[in-house]
Amino acid sequence: MLHKILELIEAKKFAALKEELKEMRAVDIAEIFEELDVKYCIIIFRLLPKDFAADVFAYLSSQQRKDIVAAIHEKHLNDIIDELYFDDMIDFLEEMPANVVKRILLTASDEERKLINQFLNYPENSAGSLMTIEYVDLKKEMTIKQALDHIKKTGVDKETIYTSYVLDEKRKLEGIISLRKLVLLDENLLISDVMNDDFITTTTFADQEEVVVLFKKYDLLTVPVVDKEGRLVGIITIDDIVDVIDQENTEDFQKMAAMTPMDEEYLNSSVFSLARRRIVWLLILMITATFTEMIIGRYEEILTAVAVLAASIPMLMDTAGNAGSQSSTLIIRGIALGEVQLTDYLKVFFKEFRVSLIVGASLAIVNITRMLVLGNPLNVSFTVSITLLLTIMMAKMVGGTLPIIAKKLKLDPAIMAGPLITTIVDVMALLVYFNIAGALIGF
Amino acid sequence: MLHKILELIEAKKFAALKEELKEMRAVDIAEIFEELDVKYCIIIFRLLPKDFAADVFAYLSSQQRKDIVAAIHEKHLNDIIDELYFDDMIDFLEEMPANVVKRILLTASDEERKLINQFLNYPENSAGSLMTIEYVDLKKEMTIKQALDHIKKTGVDKETIYTSYVLDEKRKLEGIISLRKLVLLDENLLISDVMNDDFITTTTFADQEEVVVLFKKYDLLTVPVVDKEGRLVGIITIDDIVDVIDQENTEDFQKMAAMTPMDEEYLNSSVFSLARRRIVWLLILMITATFTEMIIGRYEEILTAVAVLAASIPMLMDTAGNAGSQSSTLIIRGIALGEVQLTDYLKVFFKEFRVSLIVGASLAIVNITRMLVLGNPLNVSFTVSITLLLTIMMAKMVGGTLPIIAKKLKLDPAIMAGPLITTIVDVMALLVYFNIAGALIGF
């Protein structure tokens, strides 16, 4: 496809190209844009009918949009923006420089401008920033037949017509009704008799994570967003929620690997932005890790006397870190999915105790066998293996419970992941190691 | 709510309880079941009207379903199963013991039994295991009016009526049409003229991850599943896809923390099952980590002579491990979301080179300052800091590229995460450390 389009552009066969593009899906054209030179993208973009161009535009990356905005006429840009759904337009305005936004706002009506400004002010990651205003509203006095006629008349520009919102004269949300019901039920029934008046809503300032929970729990396709007075201000649709789920998971992955989360894609991020988001935690962890220096410094004589003890330090630390990360990851994920509650603290602690006993004992047995076979002295092999058992147990109990404690302290459980747990557990491992060595080998 | 329900049960006010339950949502009742004793759950379950009971049943955990199956009459169970959507019924049958399944199949018609057996045979995590058969089918000769009448007649039992599937007499899928179009367009138009015949499909044996990609890319609400001959065998709906996204993410989190992935929730898993899924990787990593023993053993004389060098080993290893995990996590996630491709190998390598130079230099500067302030000799402080810079750079380049290499080798990139990267990077860090120490401090 890409190849064919390139050929057509280079041969300047624009009529044929136009026909070719008409047969394609917007998202597929947007995907091809990623592979093409900017100047070719602009040629293609100009060939698209304006409603289709708006569809393609909604799928483009921030940088691609900027390139196109810079290259097309203001009139053409305004046409495109008129065709965008309201939520896509807000997304677009949010990423454009102030002067572009100003120019666009100049062409909007007073009412539109007020609405746009209101939406631009919703905090990032709030329900308000996700919603759109293209919904179907009905009156409860309507019959189903009247409602369907109303939908036929007004539905074309709505983001969804599968749920309609029943509003009173003050736009207060009184009920919702699915198109499924409207189509399946007798057309002479009154909306007030068939609408659902025990509906789920969210508010403009709700965090997007809470909204995701609602969609998952109640298997929703849309959720209405209301203000403090219960008036409908917008709706959120499932396609945007799927994106939010990905975004929230990406954030968790990044936090758990000790990075400040970022929205941009890796390949689109600048080197400095990437570095900045990594340095902070690495520094904190590096400074924390220097506790281990003091511990080793204090027990230097054991290490000098029994040099072979030093050799096992990396293995002990790595295994403890891994064992702790396993537990903390399971619990962080369990909390994120709502499977593990704060009240499960003791259950988790006791479970990790038993699991770690099995895991630690298994590894200790393998390790003592390995060390003896390699010809290490019994007391050293025994010291290392007992330390292994004890540190795995500590690591798993610390790793399993710290995320819950973080949650209790209203911190993000995701920071209690591998890197931090490893650092904490390393200190514990060394202390245990040297104390057991002191006792068993004798100092 | 829970409190009120408990009171009503204990006071044996079953009529009032029944009224109370009628006002609730199925998923909320299922949630309350988690807090209640089994015998109370069964009392409540028996009070529910059968279609509502089926809704609640679909939300219960595997163990709760088993408890209920054991407690209710076969007649009642069959009523519930009749009310379940086909995909929920298959999920249920998959988790029941063979004798229960057999009993249920005995009451099914020949045709039903054949269909059930076919569905039970689809591999776990395949499109076939996600789909349902309650869809609306149309003929292309129908007018929109006829299609709507057909939907009115047959739609009640369908999982969705928002998309209809146009089939020929051999059930080959010829087109799809949304209810949106059916409602908005002129009712005298023919389905063949308005249906979309360039539609997205998947096949029964497609992996669920591929299906998720389709839903995300094309913002779908449903996708049709066809067999090799292009005949429609079922449809997959977005609510199940949201669950799959969570499940796939959980798997990635688990793999990245060096565990064999599992489907069960943490608190519902047995201690042995949890231990088993953790031991394998811990053992592999522990054995791998013993390479570090050999390296330390080889350089024992440096350590004994300059004992302070040993003190920095944990900090160096932790920082290198963290730096490598950051990079590998970003790339693993980028691959999972389709943002990083195999062909981006060199781009990633070069980007990580530059990022790691900034990050490594920053940390090295902080570290040398810290060590000198603490009164360490210049040559030791310098050795540690240069090692820090070099190992951070190696760690980031290894962490950034190994996931892509894994993908190229058709391995799961998620295994190239923190734990494995840390182990690899530790070996490299120690080799660099001792060589630099040898050169700078002199041996």
XYZ file of C-alpha atoms in Angstrom, chain A residues 23-25 27-28 31 59 85 148 151-163 178-185 187 196 198-200 215-221 238-239 241-243 245-254 256-259 262 264-272 274-279 281-283 285-287 289-290 292-294 296-297 300 303-304 307-308 310-315 317-319 322-323 325-327 329-331 333-334 337 339-341 344 347-352 354-356 358-359 362-364 366-367 370-371 374 376 384 388 392 396 418-420 422-423 426 430, chain B residues 23-25 27-28 31 59 85 148 151-163 178-185 187 196 198-200 215-221 238-239 241-243 245-254 256-259 262 264-272 274-279 281-283 285-287 289-290 292-294 296-297 300 303-304 307-308 310-315 317-319 322-323 325-327 329-331 333-334 337 339-341 344 347-352 354-356 358-359 362-364 366-367 370-371 374 376 384 388 392 396 418-420 422-423 426 430:
300
model
C -10.981 3.159 -0.348
C -8.779 3.274 2.730
C -9.536 3.633 6.430
C -6.357 5.010 10.750
C -4.494 3.196 7.974
C -0.242 4.879 9.831
C -5.289 9.807 14.468
C -15.517 15.646 17.373
C -36.374 7.886 17.478
C -32.395 10.823 16.946
C -32.874 10.505 13.176
C -32.849 14.277 12.871
C -29.933 15.060 15.171
C -27.930 11.843 15.378
C -25.587 12.256 12.417
C -23.127 14.505 14.241
C -23.216 12.698 17.579
C -20.252 10.624 18.709
C -22.654 7.891 19.773
C -26.407 7.427 19.484
C -26.414 4.138 21.376
C -27.179 5.901 24.641
C -30.134 2.802 25.318
C -30.918 2.647 21.624
C -31.357 -1.054 22.223
C -34.441 -0.342 24.328
C -35.738 2.309 21.947
C -35.552 -0.132 19.054
C -36.862 -3.193 20.872
C -39.725 -1.692 22.896
C -42.879 2.832 20.091
C -33.175 4.005 33.515
C -30.730 4.641 38.543
C -27.733 5.348 36.350
C -23.982 5.574 36.889
C -16.474 1.183 32.867
C -14.909 -2.128 33.874
C -17.227 -2.864 36.762
C -20.489 -2.070 34.979
C -19.453 -3.052 31.415
C -20.420 0.407 30.128
C -20.130 1.779 26.592
C -15.367 3.376 25.718
C -12.828 3.951 22.909
C -11.275 4.510 28.038
C -9.306 1.801 26.243
C -6.610 4.406 25.570
C -6.210 1.888 30.380
C -3.076 1.630 28.229
C -1.830 4.963 29.468
C -2.377 4.095 33.154
C -0.626 0.750 32.691
C 2.298 2.406 30.958
C 2.569 4.819 33.880
C 2.647 1.915 36.318
C 5.325 0.115 34.300
C 7.429 3.271 34.290
C 7.791 0.407 38.842
C 11.062 0.711 36.925
C 11.930 3.872 38.887
C 11.091 6.481 36.279
C 5.693 10.384 30.689
C 5.038 10.736 24.900
C 6.083 7.654 23.000
C 9.689 6.568 23.493
C 10.834 7.253 19.946
C 9.206 10.701 19.945
C 10.801 11.771 23.235
C 13.895 13.920 23.333
C 17.090 12.553 24.855
C 17.031 15.205 27.592
C 14.240 10.775 28.737
C 17.351 11.414 30.840
C 15.593 13.807 33.200
C 12.831 11.285 33.927
C 15.396 8.648 34.862
C 18.011 10.564 36.816
C 15.126 8.002 41.029
C 18.548 6.630 40.072
C 20.147 9.287 42.262
C 18.454 4.880 44.917
C 22.207 5.326 44.498
C 22.422 7.429 47.640
C 22.481 2.077 48.279
C 25.476 3.672 49.967
C 25.559 -0.925 52.061
C 29.005 0.695 51.927
C 28.863 1.503 55.618
C 30.556 -3.595 54.434
C 33.007 -1.071 55.912
C 35.683 -5.340 56.693
C 35.777 -10.020 54.520
C 39.553 -9.692 54.598
C 37.803 -13.458 51.332
C 35.531 -16.086 49.811
C 32.815 -11.417 49.353
C 32.285 -13.610 46.320
C 28.720 -14.520 47.311
C 27.530 -10.969 47.984
C 26.294 -10.247 44.418
C 24.387 -13.549 44.178
C 21.767 -9.460 46.745
C 20.415 -10.294 43.296
C 18.351 -13.213 44.535
C 14.377 -10.674 42.607
C 12.408 -12.458 45.314
C 10.295 -7.773 43.283
C 8.153 -10.810 42.554
C 6.068 -10.233 45.651
C 4.793 -6.733 41.648
C 1.979 -9.177 42.429
C 0.642 -6.960 45.189
C -0.931 -5.216 40.380
C -3.506 -6.692 42.746
C -7.000 -4.091 39.726
C -8.185 -7.456 43.912
C -6.083 -6.696 46.984
C -7.550 -4.323 49.601
C -5.864 -7.813 53.288
C -3.537 -12.204 54.712
C -0.779 -11.075 52.356
C 1.842 -11.107 55.083
C 0.973 -14.644 56.146
C 0.727 -15.886 52.556
C 4.111 -14.414 51.680
C 4.495 -19.449 53.686
C 5.403 -18.943 50.016
C 8.817 -17.554 50.957
C 9.003 -22.903 50.336
C 10.879 -20.753 47.826
C 14.290 -24.767 47.771
C 16.888 -22.251 46.715
C 18.973 -22.773 49.855
C 20.182 -26.069 45.620
C 22.767 -23.522 46.687
C 26.210 -26.356 44.454
C 28.724 -24.738 46.819
C 32.432 -26.695 43.962
C 33.697 -24.573 49.300
C 25.593 -18.382 52.442
C 19.769 -16.991 51.268
C 14.360 -14.426 50.587
C 9.088 -11.428 50.163
C 11.692 -3.801 42.227
C 14.258 -0.988 42.428
C 13.303 0.393 45.847
C 15.967 -4.271 46.048
C 17.789 -1.429 47.747
C 20.145 -5.444 50.027
C 24.169 -7.819 54.153
C -33.270 -2.575 43.224
C -29.608 -3.564 43.008
C -27.262 -4.166 40.081
C -22.380 -6.750 39.737
C -23.019 -5.100 43.105
C -19.489 -7.935 45.075
C -20.005 -12.068 37.722
C -25.086 -15.640 27.281
C -35.278 -3.217 11.857
C -34.058 -6.930 14.948
C -37.190 -6.064 16.937
C -38.326 -9.665 16.699
C -35.023 -11.394 17.478
C -32.926 -8.783 19.293
C -33.977 -9.393 22.887
C -31.650 -12.352 23.417
C -28.683 -10.966 21.499
C -25.598 -9.817 23.348
C -25.521 -6.722 21.132
C -27.804 -5.356 18.453
C -25.557 -2.406 17.645
C -23.886 -4.301 14.847
C -24.345 -0.698 12.471
C -27.638 0.064 14.163
C -26.549 3.673 13.875
C -26.873 3.475 10.108
C -30.108 1.485 10.251
C -31.680 4.141 12.457
C -30.304 7.193 10.662
C -30.740 6.190 7.014
C -35.838 2.883 5.752
C -20.015 -2.090 4.909
C -14.821 -3.870 3.653
C -14.949 -5.002 7.262
C -12.415 -6.178 9.823
C -10.140 -3.236 18.667
C -7.673 -0.520 19.640
C -6.597 0.391 16.148
C -10.070 0.595 14.613
C -12.012 1.723 17.729
C -14.389 -1.231 17.375
C -17.303 -2.236 19.608
C -15.581 -4.791 23.671
C -16.416 -5.621 27.322
C -11.652 -7.132 25.312
C -11.268 -4.763 28.262
C -10.828 -7.834 30.474
C -6.255 -6.044 28.114
C -6.058 -6.264 31.901
C -5.126 -9.917 31.728
C -2.387 -9.367 29.134
C -0.950 -6.486 31.160
C -0.964 -8.572 34.318
C 0.922 -11.296 32.453
C 3.536 -8.785 31.339
C 3.940 -7.431 34.863
C 4.438 -10.970 36.146
C 8.865 -8.796 33.945
C 9.204 -9.633 37.633
C 10.529 -13.093 36.737
C 7.401 -15.140 37.397
C -1.000 -17.018 36.231
C -5.964 -16.580 39.260
C -6.133 -13.619 41.588
C -3.371 -13.458 44.216
C -5.616 -13.983 47.226
C -7.368 -16.942 45.575
C -4.117 -18.723 44.667
C -2.710 -21.504 46.769
C 0.660 -21.097 48.458
C 2.128 -23.951 46.418
C 2.407 -19.162 44.031
C 5.724 -20.732 45.079
C 5.960 -22.895 41.980
C 5.511 -19.912 39.673
C 8.347 -18.061 41.370
C 10.978 -20.741 41.972
C 13.140 -18.077 37.423
C 14.705 -17.419 40.816
C 16.743 -20.605 40.411
C 18.829 -16.249 37.950
C 20.595 -17.504 41.071
C 22.689 -19.937 39.067
C 24.437 -14.842 39.314
C 27.148 -17.258 40.405
C 29.877 -13.053 39.699
C 31.423 -15.407 42.257
C 34.024 -16.565 39.785
C 35.275 -11.914 42.415
C 37.274 -15.065 43.106
C 40.432 -11.636 45.160
C 39.872 -6.886 47.098
C 42.091 -8.070 49.937
C 39.393 -3.663 51.046
C 37.448 -0.446 50.549
C 34.436 -4.252 48.193
C 32.262 -1.684 49.913
C 31.144 -0.107 46.632
C 30.158 -3.340 44.881
C 26.505 -3.353 46.040
C 25.956 0.297 45.078
C 25.473 -3.341 41.002
C 22.193 -1.833 42.177
C 22.615 1.317 40.137
C 18.206 -0.013 37.962
C 19.564 1.858 34.955
C 15.675 -1.960 34.051
C 14.543 1.546 33.169
C 15.605 1.120 29.580
C 10.938 -1.515 30.674
C 10.451 1.392 28.274
C 11.315 -0.745 25.281
C 6.255 -1.531 26.850
C 6.920 0.226 23.547
C 1.934 -1.141 22.402
C 5.266 1.915 19.265
C 8.703 0.336 18.909
C 9.331 -1.918 15.894
C 13.977 0.659 15.295
C 17.467 4.202 16.716
C 16.975 2.745 20.197
C 20.656 1.876 20.545
C 21.766 5.372 19.605
C 19.111 7.032 21.761
C 20.086 4.939 24.788
C 23.030 9.482 24.414
C 20.598 9.211 27.321
C 22.993 6.974 29.241
C 23.841 12.181 30.364
C 22.511 9.949 33.131
C 25.375 13.059 36.254
C 25.503 10.152 38.667
C 29.283 9.816 38.397
C 27.452 13.214 42.316
C 29.230 10.042 43.382
C 30.165 12.230 47.756
C 33.109 9.839 48.069
C 33.519 11.218 52.920
C 37.926 8.275 50.371
C 34.190 3.774 41.447
C 29.544 3.892 37.499
C 25.252 2.730 33.434
C 21.152 1.074 29.253
C 14.770 -6.007 35.342
C 15.770 -9.339 36.883
C 17.566 -10.831 33.878
C 20.346 -6.964 36.354
C 22.078 -10.318 36.391
C 26.167 -7.231 37.268
C 32.266 -6.317 38.095
